[in-house]
Amino acid sequence: MSDKVITLEDLQAHVDKNNLYLLVSGKVYDVTKFVDEHPGGDEVMLAEAGKDATEAFEDVGHSDEARSLMPDMLVGSFEGIELKKIKKASSAAVENAVQQGSNMMYFIPLSLLGAYFAWRFYSTGQ
Ligand code: HEM
């Protein structure tokens, strides 16, 4: 059972309080029975349903005790790469594009300035 592969579609079909999966560190957990007992409350868990809850889970600094509850709830592994990585990769691509754009923004005025000084230098030298 634990080697089952969970697709994004599966994950997003379990976003209900009575039928709730959470994706943490590439693994998918069925927290339906636990959600009412969760010391952090049900709302935070519901807010992370259908997406990668790793960051929210780690930000809280869950104890080893909290982590030890998780193997019993394991359903399987999330398909392919983690959602967080997809997000990171796409934002890196956007940053690259922005970076290239701003390089051009500096390059054009700087080369005009360079040309102006070169012209002044040569024209006053004569
Ligand atoms: C299978 C997943 C999860 C399990 C087994 C779990 C379990 C626990 C446990 C046992 C605690 C008590 C403190 C501790 O032992 O660290 C706790 C606290 C907490 N959890 Fe989770 N949790 C899970 C997922 C999440 C997620 C996705 C969030 C989203 C933000 C979250 C938010 C919190 C918060 C805010 C607290 C602190 C409550 C307080 O100290 O008042 N938990 N959790």
mmCIF file of C-alpha atoms and ligand atoms in Angstrom:
data_model
loop_
_atom_site.group_PDB
_atom_site.id
_atom_site.type_symbol
_atom_site.label_atom_id
_atom_site.label_comp_id
_atom_site.label_asym_id
_atom_site.label_seq_id
_atom_site.Cartn_x
_atom_site.Cartn_y
_atom_site.Cartn_z
ATOM 1 C CA MET A 1 0.000 0.000 0.000
ATOM 2 C CA SER A 2 2.754 2.429 0.837
ATOM 3 C CA ASP A 3 4.327 2.146 -2.634
ATOM 4 C CA LYS A 4 1.172 3.407 -4.293
ATOM 5 C CA VAL A 5 1.742 6.355 -6.587
ATOM 6 C CA ILE A 6 -0.606 9.256 -5.948
ATOM 7 C CA THR A 7 -1.282 11.614 -8.817
ATOM 8 C CA LEU A 8 -2.101 15.303 -8.531
ATOM 9 C CA GLU A 9 -5.633 14.329 -9.525
ATOM 10 C CA ASP A 10 -5.852 11.837 -6.602
ATOM 11 C CA LEU A 11 -4.491 14.452 -4.231
ATOM 12 C CA GLN A 12 -7.015 17.023 -5.382
ATOM 13 C CA ALA A 13 -9.867 14.525 -5.034
ATOM 14 C CA HIS A 14 -9.194 14.364 -1.272
ATOM 15 C CA VAL A 15 -9.581 17.915 -0.056
ATOM 16 C CA ASP A 16 -12.602 17.371 2.120
ATOM 17 C CA LYS A 17 -12.596 17.173 5.907
ATOM 18 C CA ASN A 18 -14.110 13.680 5.665
ATOM 19 C CA ASN A 19 -11.675 12.628 2.995
ATOM 20 C CA LEU A 20 -8.397 14.442 3.368
ATOM 21 C CA TYR A 21 -4.929 13.796 1.945
ATOM 22 C CA LEU A 22 -1.844 15.872 2.686
ATOM 23 C CA LEU A 23 1.355 15.964 0.633
ATOM 24 C CA VAL A 24 4.444 16.343 2.811
ATOM 25 C CA SER A 25 7.999 15.825 1.475
ATOM 26 C CA GLY A 26 6.895 13.840 -1.555
ATOM 27 C CA LYS A 27 4.694 11.479 0.474
ATOM 28 C CA VAL A 28 0.916 11.500 0.664
ATOM 29 C CA TYR A 29 -0.850 10.960 3.991
ATOM 30 C CA ASP A 30 -4.495 10.229 4.675
ATOM 31 C CA VAL A 31 -5.190 12.503 7.644
ATOM 32 C CA THR A 32 -8.987 12.024 7.620
ATOM 33 C CA LYS A 33 -9.038 10.269 11.000
ATOM 34 C CA PHE A 34 -6.449 12.589 12.523
ATOM 35 C CA VAL A 35 -7.708 15.980 11.404
ATOM 36 C CA ASP A 36 -10.065 16.403 14.382
ATOM 37 C CA GLU A 37 -7.282 15.531 16.834
ATOM 38 C CA HIS A 38 -4.635 17.699 15.184
ATOM 39 C CA PRO A 39 -3.244 20.042 17.883
ATOM 40 C CA GLY A 40 -2.821 22.742 15.232
ATOM 41 C CA GLY A 41 -6.512 22.493 14.296
ATOM 42 C CA ASP A 42 -8.362 21.296 11.230
ATOM 43 C CA GLU A 43 -8.329 24.589 9.361
ATOM 44 C CA VAL A 44 -4.583 24.700 8.802
ATOM 45 C CA MET A 45 -4.709 21.178 7.421
ATOM 46 C CA LEU A 46 -7.642 21.942 5.136
ATOM 47 C CA ALA A 47 -5.799 25.013 3.895
ATOM 48 C CA GLU A 48 -2.941 22.770 2.719
ATOM 49 C CA ALA A 49 -5.169 20.209 0.998
ATOM 50 C CA GLY A 50 -4.605 19.571 -2.694
ATOM 51 C CA LYS A 51 -1.151 21.143 -2.752
ATOM 52 C CA ASP A 52 2.336 20.662 -1.367
ATOM 53 C CA ALA A 53 2.049 21.092 2.418
ATOM 54 C CA THR A 54 5.783 20.530 3.047
ATOM 55 C CA GLU A 55 6.682 24.148 3.695
ATOM 56 C CA ALA A 56 3.729 24.782 6.022
ATOM 57 C CA PHE A 57 4.481 21.528 7.856
ATOM 58 C CA GLU A 58 8.200 22.319 8.270
ATOM 59 C CA ASP A 59 7.619 25.968 9.212
ATOM 60 C CA VAL A 60 5.712 24.837 12.298
ATOM 61 C CA GLY A 61 8.714 22.793 13.430
ATOM 62 C CA HIS A 62 6.693 19.658 14.129
ATOM 63 C CA SER A 63 8.165 17.433 16.842
ATOM 64 C CA ASP A 64 9.546 13.932 16.342
ATOM 65 C CA GLU A 65 6.411 12.740 18.068
ATOM 66 C CA ALA A 66 4.294 14.429 15.391
ATOM 67 C CA ARG A 67 6.447 12.810 12.683
ATOM 68 C CA SER A 68 6.140 9.406 14.309
ATOM 69 C CA LEU A 69 2.370 9.523 13.763
ATOM 70 C CA MET A 70 2.804 9.895 10.039
ATOM 71 C CA PRO A 71 3.842 6.391 8.844
ATOM 72 C CA ASP A 72 0.448 5.018 9.935
ATOM 73 C CA MET A 73 -1.299 7.555 7.713
ATOM 74 C CA LEU A 74 0.899 7.001 4.667
ATOM 75 C CA VAL A 75 -0.992 6.271 1.458
ATOM 76 C CA GLY A 76 1.868 6.403 -1.039
ATOM 77 C CA SER A 77 4.359 8.577 -2.868
ATOM 78 C CA PHE A 78 3.437 11.586 -4.887
ATOM 79 C CA GLU A 79 3.923 11.178 -8.633
ATOM 80 C CA GLY A 80 7.138 12.478 -10.151
ATOM 81 C CA ILE A 81 8.690 15.559 -8.640
ATOM 82 C CA GLU A 82 7.319 17.602 -5.791
ATOM 83 C CA LEU A 83 5.007 20.499 -6.520
ATOM 84 C CA LYS A 84 7.297 22.827 -4.642
ATOM 85 C CA LYS A 85 10.110 21.992 -7.040
ATOM 86 C CA ILE A 86 7.879 22.719 -10.023
ATOM 87 C CA LYS A 87 7.064 26.087 -8.493
ATOM 88 C CA LYS A 88 10.717 26.815 -7.797
ATOM 89 C CA ALA A 89 11.800 25.855 -11.302
ATOM 90 C CA SER A 90 9.229 28.099 -12.919
ATOM 91 C CA SER A 91 10.040 31.061 -10.699
ATOM 92 C CA ALA A 92 13.740 30.610 -11.514
ATOM 93 C CA ALA A 93 12.860 30.799 -15.207
ATOM 94 C CA VAL A 94 10.927 34.001 -14.608
ATOM 95 C CA GLU A 95 13.814 35.466 -12.613
ATOM 96 C CA ASN A 96 16.201 34.631 -15.441
ATOM 97 C CA ALA A 97 13.989 36.374 -17.954
ATOM 98 C CA VAL A 98 13.701 39.430 -15.717
ATOM 99 C CA GLN A 99 17.457 39.427 -15.163
ATOM 100 C CA GLN A 100 18.117 39.296 -18.898
ATOM 101 C CA GLY A 101 15.631 42.087 -19.474
ATOM 102 C CA SER A 102 17.308 44.341 -16.919
ATOM 103 C CA ASN A 103 20.762 43.586 -18.351
ATOM 104 C CA MET A 104 19.550 44.979 -21.671
ATOM 105 C CA MET A 105 18.096 47.985 -19.865
ATOM 106 C CA TYR A 106 21.569 48.858 -18.569
ATOM 107 C CA PHE A 107 23.421 47.866 -21.691
ATOM 108 C CA ILE A 108 21.678 50.209 -24.126
ATOM 109 C CA PRO A 109 22.028 53.512 -22.175
ATOM 110 C CA LEU A 110 25.571 52.589 -21.122
ATOM 111 C CA SER A 111 26.661 51.961 -24.685
ATOM 112 C CA LEU A 112 25.087 55.270 -25.764
ATOM 113 C CA LEU A 113 26.943 57.032 -22.955
ATOM 114 C CA GLY A 114 30.168 55.295 -23.990
ATOM 115 C CA ALA A 115 29.632 56.383 -27.599
ATOM 116 C CA TYR A 116 29.022 59.975 -26.495
ATOM 117 C CA PHE A 117 32.241 60.155 -24.487
ATOM 118 C CA ALA A 118 34.196 58.520 -27.288
ATOM 119 C CA TRP A 119 32.801 61.114 -29.688
ATOM 120 C CA ARG A 120 33.630 63.992 -27.314
ATOM 121 C CA PHE A 121 37.115 62.673 -26.713
ATOM 122 C CA TYR A 122 37.875 62.351 -30.400
ATOM 123 C CA SER A 123 36.217 65.592 -31.461
ATOM 124 C CA THR A 124 37.976 67.741 -28.813
ATOM 125 C CA GLY A 125 41.307 66.074 -29.558
ATOM 126 C CA GLN A 126 41.318 67.486 -33.068
HETATM 127 C C1 HEM B 1 0.353 14.426 8.662
HETATM 128 C C2 HEM B 1 0.548 15.683 8.921
HETATM 129 C C3 HEM B 1 0.582 16.311 10.291
HETATM 130 C C4 HEM B 1 0.711 15.727 11.537
HETATM 131 C C5 HEM B 1 0.854 14.252 11.878
HETATM 132 C C6 HEM B 1 0.694 16.808 12.506
HETATM 133 C C7 HEM B 1 0.787 16.633 13.890
HETATM 134 C C8 HEM B 1 0.917 17.632 14.804
HETATM 135 C C9 HEM B 1 1.199 17.456 16.212
HETATM 136 C C10 HEM B 1 1.371 16.123 16.915
HETATM 137 C C11 HEM B 1 1.284 18.690 16.772
HETATM 138 C C12 HEM B 1 1.606 19.036 18.233
HETATM 139 C C13 HEM B 1 2.966 19.677 18.338
HETATM 140 C C14 HEM B 1 4.090 18.766 17.892
HETATM 141 O O1 HEM B 1 4.144 17.616 18.359
HETATM 142 O O2 HEM B 1 4.894 19.188 17.027
HETATM 143 C C15 HEM B 1 1.019 19.656 15.718
HETATM 144 C C16 HEM B 1 0.996 21.016 15.896
HETATM 145 C C17 HEM B 1 0.743 21.932 14.895
HETATM 146 N N1 HEM B 1 0.529 21.664 13.569
HETATM 147 FE FE1 HEM B 1 0.512 19.836 12.735
HETATM 148 N N2 HEM B 1 0.539 18.001 11.877
HETATM 149 C C18 HEM B 1 0.479 17.741 10.522
HETATM 150 C C19 HEM B 1 0.359 18.662 9.511
HETATM 151 C C20 HEM B 1 0.262 20.008 9.661
HETATM 152 C C21 HEM B 1 0.127 20.966 8.598
HETATM 153 C C22 HEM B 1 0.083 20.650 7.093
HETATM 154 C C23 HEM B 1 0.054 22.177 9.161
HETATM 155 C C24 HEM B 1 -0.101 23.448 8.378
HETATM 156 C C25 HEM B 1 0.321 24.603 8.727
HETATM 157 C C26 HEM B 1 0.142 22.015 10.610
HETATM 158 C C27 HEM B 1 0.122 23.001 11.567
HETATM 159 C C28 HEM B 1 0.320 22.841 12.907
HETATM 160 C C29 HEM B 1 0.394 23.931 13.866
HETATM 161 C C30 HEM B 1 0.208 25.425 13.548
HETATM 162 C C31 HEM B 1 0.671 23.362 15.089
HETATM 163 C C32 HEM B 1 0.935 24.114 16.398
HETATM 164 C C33 HEM B 1 -0.202 24.096 17.328
HETATM 165 C C34 HEM B 1 0.150 24.818 18.597
HETATM 166 O O3 HEM B 1 1.310 24.689 19.058
HETATM 167 O O4 HEM B 1 -0.719 25.470 19.124
HETATM 168 N N3 HEM B 1 0.275 20.668 10.882
HETATM 169 N N4 HEM B 1 0.797 18.996 14.535
#
